[in-house]
Amino acid sequence: MSSQSPARFGGSLTTKENVVIPRYESAELTAIFSDRNRMELWRDVELAVVRAMADTGELEPSHVAPLFTREVIIDDEFVELVLAREAVTNHDLAAFVDVLQETYDTPAARFLHFGLTSSDIVDTALSLQIVGAMELLLDAVDHLLATLRAQALAYRATPMLGRTHGMAAEPTTFGAKLALWALALDRERTRLVRARAQMAVGKLSGAVGTYSNISPALEASALSSLGLDPAPATQVIGRDRHAEVITALASTAAMIEGGALEIRHLARSEVMEVQEPFAPGQKGSSAMPHKRNPILSERLCGMARLARSFVIPALEDVALWHERDISHSSVERMMFPDAFQLVYYMVTRFDRLITDLVVHEDSMERNLANTHGLIYSQSLLLAMVRTGLDRDAAYRIVQEATTRVLAGDGELGAILAKDARCPLPAAKIEELTSLDRLLVNLDSLFGRLEALKGSTWTSI
């Protein structure tokens, strides 16, 4: 067996670790998680340690100067050399160190990876990748927040039917619906920022994290130059941090899924209150020319399922044997690139969807009118109770009237006005069946929305 290629027995001979198909890829994220960038970060971490050793006097600066007077470029050729070397070592970081030392071709190269273990480099570089990906995602989230806020204010006073259990309830406004999505996304942003902070750490504490060959002061100095803080660790950084990132991503995906699902419902033919944008030349169905299906919303709902699928393996990565094993490694090679690609795609496409959404205010008005006053049933019930009528008795009177409305006998207010059991005068019934009266207190919600500007995110 020893004569066989290591790739047959689990080697990682690949130049593309993320498996999201090109249809959903962000070029920026692909670059962040590419082999080239990963190895550039490995090089940067190695050099940061050597520089810190020279700065603290642990190494004579002149002995390591050649490492800083010449830059080793991590290009496709370098990556291929590492992959070829890995076919021999069956260890990606060891192969990288071998090639890096050979490329420098100076005695100073012997101080690369001096006193370090592989996870010092790999985990620290992974933190830098995750932080970079999170910053890209947060920029997109900020843009989506600004879009939601602008659209919420634009439709602040656009009344529509509220629905519970899919049934007509009381009215709301389309702006209120969008405002709640914006506030939910702001909470997701808080989770993402917190997860990013948890990952802005590295470790250079050696084989089992005991600083046997690297001092805590040297670790702090090297990590500071990389923009990271030291993390207490075993041989690896605790995977609870990584799990927090994945759960924050999945939660963000779930928030977007909620909005996309609502758009799908509102776009149904019998509702027709919103529609996804439909470009000239676009076809909704290969068979039925009239179709304008909510395909983007459906796609976003499907992608949220994939984003959630990473939560369980991320949590299972937390428990490792003793000071470390590598059961988490294979998971993370695919999980982080794919999870970030999925959620970034969802955020940017949902932004486009909200920007270009077609809102049919006339359909919203029609659907409100088609309830024939059922939306005022609670107001009428409470007014009867205020007159001193027993609540259950009042409930039964209104309920019987709503049954007649559903049977096509007329408007709820008019039916109650003719019911001798109803203690409300006709003028009071007319006052209570006012749409504006039910929406008068939404200013509080929009006040919360307006307070977001300039507080937790950057407006555009």
Short mmCIF file of C-alpha atoms in Angstrom, two decimals:
data_model
loop_
_atom_site.label_atom_id
_atom_site.label_comp_id
_atom_site.label_asym_id
_atom_site.label_seq_id
_atom_site.Cartn_x
_atom_site.Cartn_y
_atom_site.Cartn_z
CA MET A 1 0.00 0.00 0.00
CA SER A 2 2.84 2.39 0.70
CA SER A 3 3.71 2.47 -2.99
CA GLN A 4 0.26 3.82 -3.94
CA SER A 5 -0.45 7.50 -4.49
CA PRO A 6 -1.58 9.20 -1.25
CA ALA A 7 -4.45 10.74 -3.20
CA ARG A 8 -6.10 7.31 -3.25
CA PHE A 9 -6.10 7.22 0.54
CA GLY A 10 -7.51 10.64 1.40
CA GLY A 11 -4.89 13.04 0.07
CA SER A 12 -6.15 16.55 -0.68
CA LEU A 13 -4.65 17.00 -4.13
CA THR A 14 -6.92 19.77 -5.37
CA THR A 15 -6.60 23.32 -6.55
CA LYS A 16 -10.24 24.22 -5.86
CA GLU A 17 -11.61 23.46 -2.43
CA ASN A 18 -15.03 25.08 -2.65
CA VAL A 19 -17.63 22.99 -4.42
CA VAL A 20 -20.38 25.56 -4.97
CA ILE A 21 -21.18 25.50 -8.67
CA PRO A 22 -20.13 28.56 -10.73
CA ARG A 23 -23.80 29.60 -11.08
CA TYR A 24 -23.81 30.81 -7.47
CA GLU A 25 -20.18 31.83 -6.96
CA SER A 26 -18.82 35.19 -5.94
CA ALA A 27 -15.42 35.80 -7.53
CA GLU A 28 -14.27 37.66 -4.42
CA LEU A 29 -15.15 34.77 -2.11
CA THR A 30 -13.65 32.26 -4.49
CA ALA A 31 -10.41 34.24 -4.29
CA ILE A 32 -10.50 34.36 -0.49
CA PHE A 33 -10.85 30.58 -0.21
CA SER A 34 -8.56 29.71 -3.11
CA ASP A 35 -5.39 27.65 -2.66
CA ARG A 36 -3.33 30.66 -3.70
CA ASN A 37 -4.77 32.93 -1.05
CA ARG A 38 -4.62 30.22 1.60
CA MET A 39 -0.93 29.66 0.89
CA GLU A 40 -0.27 33.40 0.79
CA LEU A 41 -1.73 33.61 4.27
CA TRP A 42 0.34 30.62 5.40
CA ARG A 43 3.42 32.46 4.14
CA ASP A 44 2.38 35.66 5.90
CA VAL A 45 1.87 33.85 9.21
CA GLU A 46 5.26 32.11 8.91
CA LEU A 47 6.99 35.41 8.21
CA ALA A 48 5.13 37.22 10.99
CA VAL A 49 6.57 34.74 13.49
CA VAL A 50 10.12 35.11 12.13
CA ARG A 51 9.79 38.89 12.22
CA ALA A 52 8.53 38.80 15.80
CA MET A 53 11.47 36.56 16.78
CA ALA A 54 13.88 39.06 15.26
CA ASP A 55 12.12 42.02 16.89
CA THR A 56 12.23 40.39 20.33
CA GLY A 57 15.87 39.32 19.98
CA GLU A 58 15.17 35.58 19.88
CA LEU A 59 16.80 35.54 16.45
CA GLU A 60 19.59 37.71 15.13
CA PRO A 61 17.93 40.07 12.61
CA SER A 62 20.79 39.68 10.14
CA HIS A 63 20.30 35.91 10.13
CA VAL A 64 16.74 36.22 8.84
CA ALA A 65 17.05 39.39 6.74
CA PRO A 66 17.06 37.46 3.42
CA LEU A 67 13.50 36.35 4.13
CA PHE A 68 12.36 39.97 3.99
CA THR A 69 14.55 41.35 1.22
CA ARG A 70 12.99 38.91 -1.24
CA GLU A 71 9.29 38.20 -1.63
CA VAL A 72 8.18 34.72 -2.55
CA ILE A 73 5.21 35.04 -4.89
CA ILE A 74 2.49 32.47 -4.38
CA ASP A 75 1.34 31.89 -7.94
CA ASP A 76 -0.21 28.94 -9.76
CA GLU A 77 3.21 27.40 -10.32
CA PHE A 78 4.01 27.57 -6.59
CA VAL A 79 0.66 25.96 -5.77
CA GLU A 80 1.32 23.13 -8.21
CA LEU A 81 4.73 22.53 -6.63
CA VAL A 82 3.10 22.24 -3.21
CA LEU A 83 0.46 19.86 -4.50
CA ALA A 84 3.11 17.70 -6.14
CA ARG A 85 5.09 17.70 -2.89
CA GLU A 86 1.96 16.78 -0.96
CA ALA A 87 1.68 13.64 -3.08
CA VAL A 88 4.87 12.58 -1.30
CA THR A 89 4.34 13.98 2.21
CA ASN A 90 0.57 13.36 2.40
CA HIS A 91 0.59 16.51 4.57
CA ASP A 92 -0.37 19.80 3.01
CA LEU A 93 1.33 22.18 5.45
CA ALA A 94 4.53 20.16 5.57
CA ALA A 95 4.60 20.17 1.78
CA PHE A 96 4.10 23.93 1.78
CA VAL A 97 6.97 24.52 4.22
CA ASP A 98 9.25 22.32 2.12
CA VAL A 99 8.50 24.26 -1.06
CA LEU A 100 8.66 27.64 0.68
CA GLN A 101 12.10 26.89 2.12
CA GLU A 102 13.34 25.60 -1.22
CA THR A 103 12.01 28.67 -3.02
CA TYR A 104 13.77 31.06 -0.67
CA ASP A 105 16.98 29.05 -1.21
CA THR A 106 18.80 30.70 1.68
CA PRO A 107 20.10 29.44 5.03
CA ALA A 108 17.66 31.88 6.63
CA ALA A 109 14.82 29.65 5.46
CA ARG A 110 15.65 27.17 8.22
CA PHE A 111 13.94 29.53 10.64
CA LEU A 112 10.60 29.20 8.84
CA HIS A 113 8.18 27.12 10.92
CA PHE A 114 10.64 27.37 13.80
CA GLY A 115 8.96 26.12 17.00
CA LEU A 116 5.55 25.94 15.35
CA THR A 117 3.06 23.18 14.65
CA SER A 118 0.92 22.91 11.55
CA SER A 119 -2.25 24.10 13.25
CA ASP A 120 -0.51 27.31 14.30
CA ILE A 121 -0.31 28.22 10.65
CA VAL A 122 -3.46 26.56 9.34
CA ASP A 123 -5.81 27.79 12.05
CA THR A 124 -4.45 31.32 12.07
CA ALA A 125 -4.72 31.56 8.29
CA LEU A 126 -8.24 30.14 8.38
CA SER A 127 -9.21 32.87 10.83
CA LEU A 128 -7.91 35.46 8.38
CA GLN A 129 -9.91 33.87 5.57
CA ILE A 130 -13.10 33.83 7.64
CA VAL A 131 -12.62 37.43 8.77
CA GLY A 132 -12.09 38.52 5.17
CA ALA A 133 -15.16 36.64 3.98
CA MET A 134 -17.22 38.04 6.84
CA GLU A 135 -16.22 41.61 5.98
CA LEU A 136 -17.34 41.07 2.39
CA LEU A 137 -20.62 39.61 3.59
CA LEU A 138 -21.21 42.43 6.07
CA ASP A 139 -20.78 44.99 3.30
CA ALA A 140 -23.53 43.18 1.37
CA VAL A 141 -25.73 42.99 4.47
CA ASP A 142 -25.33 46.74 5.02
CA HIS A 143 -26.42 47.39 1.45
CA LEU A 144 -29.45 45.14 1.86
CA LEU A 145 -30.35 46.91 5.11
CA ALA A 146 -30.30 50.25 3.32
CA THR A 147 -32.47 48.83 0.54
CA LEU A 148 -35.02 47.38 2.94
CA ARG A 149 -35.14 50.60 4.93
CA ALA A 150 -35.69 52.74 1.83
CA GLN A 151 -38.43 50.47 0.49
CA ALA A 152 -40.12 50.23 3.90
CA LEU A 153 -40.36 54.00 4.11
CA ALA A 154 -41.57 54.23 0.52
CA TYR A 155 -44.47 51.85 1.29
CA ARG A 156 -44.99 53.01 4.85
CA ALA A 157 -48.62 53.99 4.24
CA THR A 158 -49.54 51.31 1.68
CA PRO A 159 -52.27 49.26 3.38
CA MET A 160 -52.59 45.55 2.73
CA LEU A 161 -54.26 42.55 4.24
CA GLY A 162 -52.48 40.94 7.15
CA ARG A 163 -52.75 37.18 7.24
CA THR A 164 -52.39 34.59 9.97
CA HIS A 165 -52.48 30.88 9.19
CA GLY A 166 -52.80 32.03 5.58
CA MET A 167 -56.23 33.52 6.38
CA ALA A 168 -57.36 37.14 6.32
CA ALA A 169 -56.64 38.82 9.64
CA GLU A 170 -56.33 42.57 10.30
CA PRO A 171 -54.70 45.06 7.94
CA THR A 172 -51.07 46.07 8.01
CA THR A 173 -48.96 48.01 5.52
CA PHE A 174 -46.44 46.70 3.05
CA GLY A 175 -43.95 49.12 4.55
CA ALA A 176 -44.48 47.58 7.98
CA LYS A 177 -43.72 44.14 6.54
CA LEU A 178 -40.49 45.43 5.00
CA ALA A 179 -39.58 47.30 8.19
CA LEU A 180 -39.82 44.11 10.21
CA TRP A 181 -37.53 42.38 7.71
CA ALA A 182 -35.03 45.22 8.08
CA LEU A 183 -35.11 44.99 11.87
CA ALA A 184 -34.66 41.21 11.67
CA LEU A 185 -31.69 41.63 9.32
CA ASP A 186 -30.16 44.13 11.71
CA ARG A 187 -30.31 41.47 14.42
CA GLU A 188 -28.65 39.03 12.03
CA ARG A 189 -25.97 41.63 11.42
CA THR A 190 -25.30 41.80 15.15
CA ARG A 191 -24.82 38.02 15.18
CA LEU A 192 -22.47 38.18 12.20
CA VAL A 193 -20.40 40.95 13.77
CA ARG A 194 -20.14 38.97 17.01
CA ALA A 195 -19.12 35.84 15.12
CA ARG A 196 -16.50 37.81 13.19
CA ALA A 197 -15.05 39.08 16.47
CA GLN A 198 -14.86 35.52 17.79
CA MET A 199 -12.83 34.54 14.71
CA ALA A 200 -10.43 37.50 14.78
CA VAL A 201 -7.96 35.34 16.70
CA GLY A 202 -5.00 33.12 16.01
CA LYS A 203 -2.75 30.76 17.91
CA LEU A 204 1.01 30.27 17.75
CA SER A 205 1.38 28.36 20.99
CA GLY A 206 2.89 25.16 19.63
CA ALA A 207 2.17 21.46 19.58
CA VAL A 208 -0.44 21.28 22.36
CA GLY A 209 -0.85 24.98 23.06
CA THR A 210 1.58 25.15 25.99
CA TYR A 211 4.04 27.68 24.53
CA SER A 212 6.88 25.15 24.87
CA ASN A 213 8.90 26.80 22.08
CA ILE A 214 7.05 30.08 21.41
CA SER A 215 6.42 32.57 24.20
CA PRO A 216 3.04 34.23 24.75
CA ALA A 217 4.67 37.63 24.16
CA LEU A 218 6.05 36.51 20.81
CA GLU A 219 2.67 35.07 19.84
CA ALA A 220 0.96 38.34 20.70
CA SER A 221 3.48 40.35 18.69
CA ALA A 222 3.20 38.16 15.59
CA LEU A 223 -0.60 38.01 15.69
CA SER A 224 -0.88 41.75 16.24
CA SER A 225 0.93 42.34 12.96
CA LEU A 226 -1.74 40.20 11.28
CA GLY A 227 -4.63 42.05 12.95
CA LEU A 228 -5.51 39.15 15.25
CA ASP A 229 -5.63 38.55 19.00
CA PRO A 230 -4.20 35.44 20.72
CA ALA A 231 -6.67 32.69 21.53
CA PRO A 232 -6.14 30.25 24.39
CA ALA A 233 -6.00 26.91 22.61
CA THR A 234 -4.92 23.31 22.59
CA GLN A 235 -3.19 22.44 19.35
CA VAL A 236 -6.19 23.98 17.58
CA ILE A 237 -8.42 26.98 18.16
CA GLY A 238 -11.67 25.91 19.83
CA ARG A 239 -14.23 25.01 17.19
CA ASP A 240 -17.07 26.62 19.10
CA ARG A 241 -15.88 29.84 17.45
CA HIS A 242 -16.21 28.33 14.00
CA ALA A 243 -19.61 26.88 14.85
CA GLU A 244 -20.79 30.34 15.86
CA VAL A 245 -19.87 31.62 12.40
CA ILE A 246 -21.81 28.86 10.67
CA THR A 247 -24.88 29.28 12.88
CA ALA A 248 -24.84 33.04 12.27
CA LEU A 249 -24.68 32.41 8.53
CA ALA A 250 -27.53 29.90 8.72
CA SER A 251 -29.62 32.29 10.79
CA THR A 252 -29.09 35.05 8.22
CA ALA A 253 -30.14 32.64 5.49
CA ALA A 254 -33.27 31.77 7.47
CA MET A 255 -34.19 35.46 7.76
CA ILE A 256 -33.90 35.90 4.00
CA GLU A 257 -35.85 32.70 3.45
CA GLY A 258 -38.69 34.17 5.51
CA GLY A 259 -38.86 37.21 3.24
CA ALA A 260 -38.59 35.12 0.09
CA LEU A 261 -41.34 32.77 1.27
CA GLU A 262 -43.63 35.73 1.94
CA ILE A 263 -42.98 37.10 -1.54
CA ARG A 264 -43.85 33.72 -3.02
CA HIS A 265 -47.19 33.72 -1.21
CA LEU A 266 -47.99 37.31 -2.17
CA ALA A 267 -47.16 36.56 -5.81
CA ARG A 268 -49.74 33.76 -6.11
CA SER A 269 -52.20 34.32 -8.97
CA GLU A 270 -55.19 34.68 -6.65
CA VAL A 271 -53.31 37.16 -4.43
CA MET A 272 -51.12 39.06 -6.96
CA GLU A 273 -49.98 41.73 -4.51
CA VAL A 274 -46.31 41.60 -5.57
CA GLN A 275 -44.37 40.13 -8.46
CA GLU A 276 -40.74 39.42 -9.04
CA PRO A 277 -39.18 41.55 -11.78
CA PHE A 278 -39.63 40.01 -15.23
CA ALA A 279 -37.11 41.07 -17.87
CA PRO A 280 -37.89 41.52 -21.57
CA GLY A 281 -37.36 38.20 -23.30
CA GLN A 282 -37.63 36.21 -20.08
CA LYS A 283 -39.74 33.04 -20.09
CA GLY A 284 -41.59 31.83 -17.01
CA SER A 285 -42.50 28.44 -18.39
CA SER A 286 -41.48 26.37 -21.39
CA ALA A 287 -45.10 25.26 -21.80
CA MET A 288 -47.33 28.14 -20.61
CA PRO A 289 -46.48 31.60 -21.96
CA HIS A 290 -48.52 33.40 -19.30
CA LYS A 291 -46.40 32.17 -16.37
CA ARG A 292 -44.29 34.59 -14.31
CA ASN A 293 -43.08 32.29 -11.56
CA PRO A 294 -41.33 33.58 -8.40
CA ILE A 295 -38.18 31.64 -9.29
CA LEU A 296 -35.68 33.77 -7.40
CA SER A 297 -37.69 33.57 -4.17
CA GLU A 298 -37.97 29.82 -4.61
CA ARG A 299 -34.23 29.57 -5.23
CA LEU A 300 -33.49 31.53 -2.06
CA CYS A 301 -35.72 29.21 -0.02
CA GLY A 302 -33.86 26.21 -1.40
CA MET A 303 -30.46 27.73 -0.68
CA ALA A 304 -31.43 28.39 2.94
CA ARG A 305 -31.87 24.64 3.34
CA LEU A 306 -28.30 24.12 2.21
CA ALA A 307 -27.02 26.84 4.55
CA ARG A 308 -28.76 25.14 7.49
CA SER A 309 -27.24 21.81 6.56
CA PHE A 310 -23.83 23.00 7.73
CA VAL A 311 -24.94 23.71 11.30
CA ILE A 312 -24.87 20.09 12.49
CA PRO A 313 -21.37 19.27 11.15
CA ALA A 314 -20.11 22.60 12.53
CA LEU A 315 -21.37 21.70 16.00
CA GLU A 316 -20.03 18.18 15.67
CA ASP A 317 -16.59 19.67 14.90
CA VAL A 318 -16.46 21.16 18.40
CA ALA A 319 -15.70 17.86 20.15
CA LEU A 320 -12.22 16.61 19.20
CA TRP A 321 -10.00 13.95 20.71
CA HIS A 322 -7.71 15.20 23.48
CA GLU A 323 -5.66 18.20 22.29
CA ARG A 324 -6.72 17.69 18.66
CA ASP A 325 -7.61 15.40 15.80
CA ILE A 326 -8.38 16.26 12.18
CA SER A 327 -11.97 15.09 11.91
CA HIS A 328 -12.96 18.76 11.55
CA SER A 329 -10.52 19.49 8.74
CA SER A 330 -12.30 17.75 5.87
CA VAL A 331 -15.58 19.34 6.96
CA GLU A 332 -14.16 22.86 7.05
CA ARG A 333 -12.49 22.63 3.64
CA MET A 334 -15.92 22.49 2.04
CA MET A 335 -18.13 24.00 4.73
CA PHE A 336 -16.71 27.50 5.01
CA PRO A 337 -16.33 28.31 1.31
CA ASP A 338 -19.75 26.88 0.51
CA ALA A 339 -21.57 28.45 3.46
CA PHE A 340 -20.18 31.91 2.72
CA GLN A 341 -20.89 31.57 -1.01
CA LEU A 342 -24.48 30.51 -0.35
CA VAL A 343 -25.30 33.26 2.13
CA TYR A 344 -23.50 35.98 0.17
CA TYR A 345 -25.49 34.96 -2.92
CA MET A 346 -28.71 35.04 -0.90
CA VAL A 347 -28.02 38.49 0.53
CA THR A 348 -27.06 40.08 -2.78
CA ARG A 349 -29.91 38.49 -4.75
CA PHE A 350 -32.49 39.34 -2.09
CA ASP A 351 -31.21 42.92 -2.27
CA ARG A 352 -31.82 42.93 -6.03
CA LEU A 353 -35.24 41.35 -5.56
CA ILE A 354 -36.38 43.96 -3.04
CA THR A 355 -35.03 46.80 -5.19
CA ASP A 356 -36.88 45.68 -8.32
CA LEU A 357 -39.97 44.14 -6.72
CA VAL A 358 -43.22 45.01 -8.50
CA VAL A 359 -45.80 46.08 -5.92
CA HIS A 360 -49.48 45.98 -6.96
CA GLU A 361 -51.12 48.46 -4.60
CA ASP A 362 -54.42 48.08 -6.44
CA SER A 363 -54.45 44.36 -5.68
CA MET A 364 -53.72 45.06 -2.03
CA GLU A 365 -56.67 47.45 -1.95
CA ARG A 366 -58.90 44.93 -3.73
CA ASN A 367 -58.01 42.10 -1.35
CA LEU A 368 -58.80 44.32 1.63
CA ALA A 369 -62.17 45.20 0.13
CA ASN A 370 -62.92 41.56 -0.62
CA THR A 371 -63.05 40.79 3.11
CA HIS A 372 -66.28 42.84 3.27
CA GLY A 373 -65.35 44.23 6.66
CA LEU A 374 -64.13 41.02 8.31
CA ILE A 375 -60.88 42.82 9.13
CA TYR A 376 -62.80 44.90 11.70
CA SER A 377 -64.24 41.99 13.69
CA GLN A 378 -61.93 42.48 16.67
CA SER A 379 -62.60 46.22 16.89
CA LEU A 380 -66.33 45.60 16.87
CA LEU A 381 -66.02 42.83 19.47
CA LEU A 382 -64.02 45.02 21.87
CA ALA A 383 -66.40 47.95 21.46
CA MET A 384 -69.33 45.72 22.43
CA VAL A 385 -67.45 44.54 25.52
CA ARG A 386 -66.82 48.17 26.50
CA THR A 387 -70.58 48.76 26.56
CA GLY A 388 -70.85 46.14 29.31
CA LEU A 389 -71.81 43.13 27.18
CA ASP A 390 -70.37 39.77 28.24
CA ARG A 391 -67.33 38.95 26.08
CA ASP A 392 -68.52 35.53 24.99
CA ALA A 393 -71.94 36.90 24.10
CA ALA A 394 -70.33 39.68 22.08
CA TYR A 395 -68.03 37.16 20.41
CA ARG A 396 -70.97 35.01 19.32
CA ILE A 397 -72.86 37.99 17.89
CA VAL A 398 -69.86 39.07 15.78
CA GLN A 399 -69.05 35.49 14.80
CA GLU A 400 -72.56 34.87 13.53
CA ALA A 401 -72.36 38.08 11.52
CA THR A 402 -69.04 37.02 9.98
CA THR A 403 -70.62 33.72 8.95
CA ARG A 404 -73.24 35.67 7.02
CA VAL A 405 -70.52 37.79 5.41
CA LEU A 406 -68.74 34.65 4.25
CA ALA A 407 -72.04 33.41 2.84
CA GLY A 408 -72.30 36.56 0.72
CA ASP A 409 -74.96 38.43 2.70
CA GLY A 410 -73.12 41.79 2.74
CA GLU A 411 -70.69 43.91 4.74
CA LEU A 412 -69.95 43.06 8.38
CA GLY A 413 -70.79 46.55 9.67
CA ALA A 414 -74.10 46.68 7.84
CA ILE A 415 -75.15 43.25 9.10
CA LEU A 416 -74.34 44.17 12.72
CA ALA A 417 -76.16 47.50 12.41
CA LYS A 418 -79.34 45.54 11.70
CA ASP A 419 -78.80 43.03 14.53
CA ALA A 420 -80.97 43.97 17.55
CA ARG A 421 -78.52 42.23 19.88
CA CYS A 422 -75.66 44.57 18.88
CA PRO A 423 -75.40 47.44 21.39
CA LEU A 424 -73.43 49.69 19.01
CA PRO A 425 -75.14 52.57 17.18
CA ALA A 426 -74.65 52.83 13.42
CA ALA A 427 -72.36 55.85 13.77
CA LYS A 428 -70.06 53.95 16.12
CA ILE A 429 -69.94 50.98 13.76
CA GLU A 430 -68.98 53.29 10.91
CA GLU A 431 -66.24 54.82 13.04
CA LEU A 432 -64.85 51.39 13.97
CA THR A 433 -64.75 50.16 10.38
CA SER A 434 -62.03 52.62 9.40
CA LEU A 435 -58.78 51.39 7.92
CA ASP A 436 -56.79 54.40 9.11
CA ARG A 437 -57.84 53.83 12.69
CA LEU A 438 -56.24 50.37 12.71
CA LEU A 439 -52.93 51.62 11.32
CA VAL A 440 -52.51 54.80 13.33
CA ASN A 441 -49.98 53.34 15.79
CA LEU A 442 -47.43 52.08 13.26
CA ASP A 443 -45.26 55.16 13.86
CA SER A 444 -43.58 53.31 16.71
CA LEU A 445 -42.39 50.59 14.33
CA PHE A 446 -41.07 53.06 11.80
CA GLY A 447 -39.37 55.00 14.57
CA ARG A 448 -37.34 51.88 15.33
CA LEU A 449 -36.51 51.52 11.65
CA GLU A 450 -35.38 55.12 11.31
CA ALA A 451 -33.22 54.75 14.43
CA LEU A 452 -31.12 52.17 12.59
CA LYS A 453 -29.64 54.81 10.30
CA GLY A 454 -26.15 55.72 11.38
CA SER A 455 -26.21 53.46 14.45
CA THR A 456 -25.23 49.89 13.67
CA TRP A 457 -24.62 50.05 9.95
CA THR A 458 -23.50 52.38 7.22
CA SER A 459 -26.28 53.85 5.10
CA ILE A 460 -25.87 54.25 1.34
#
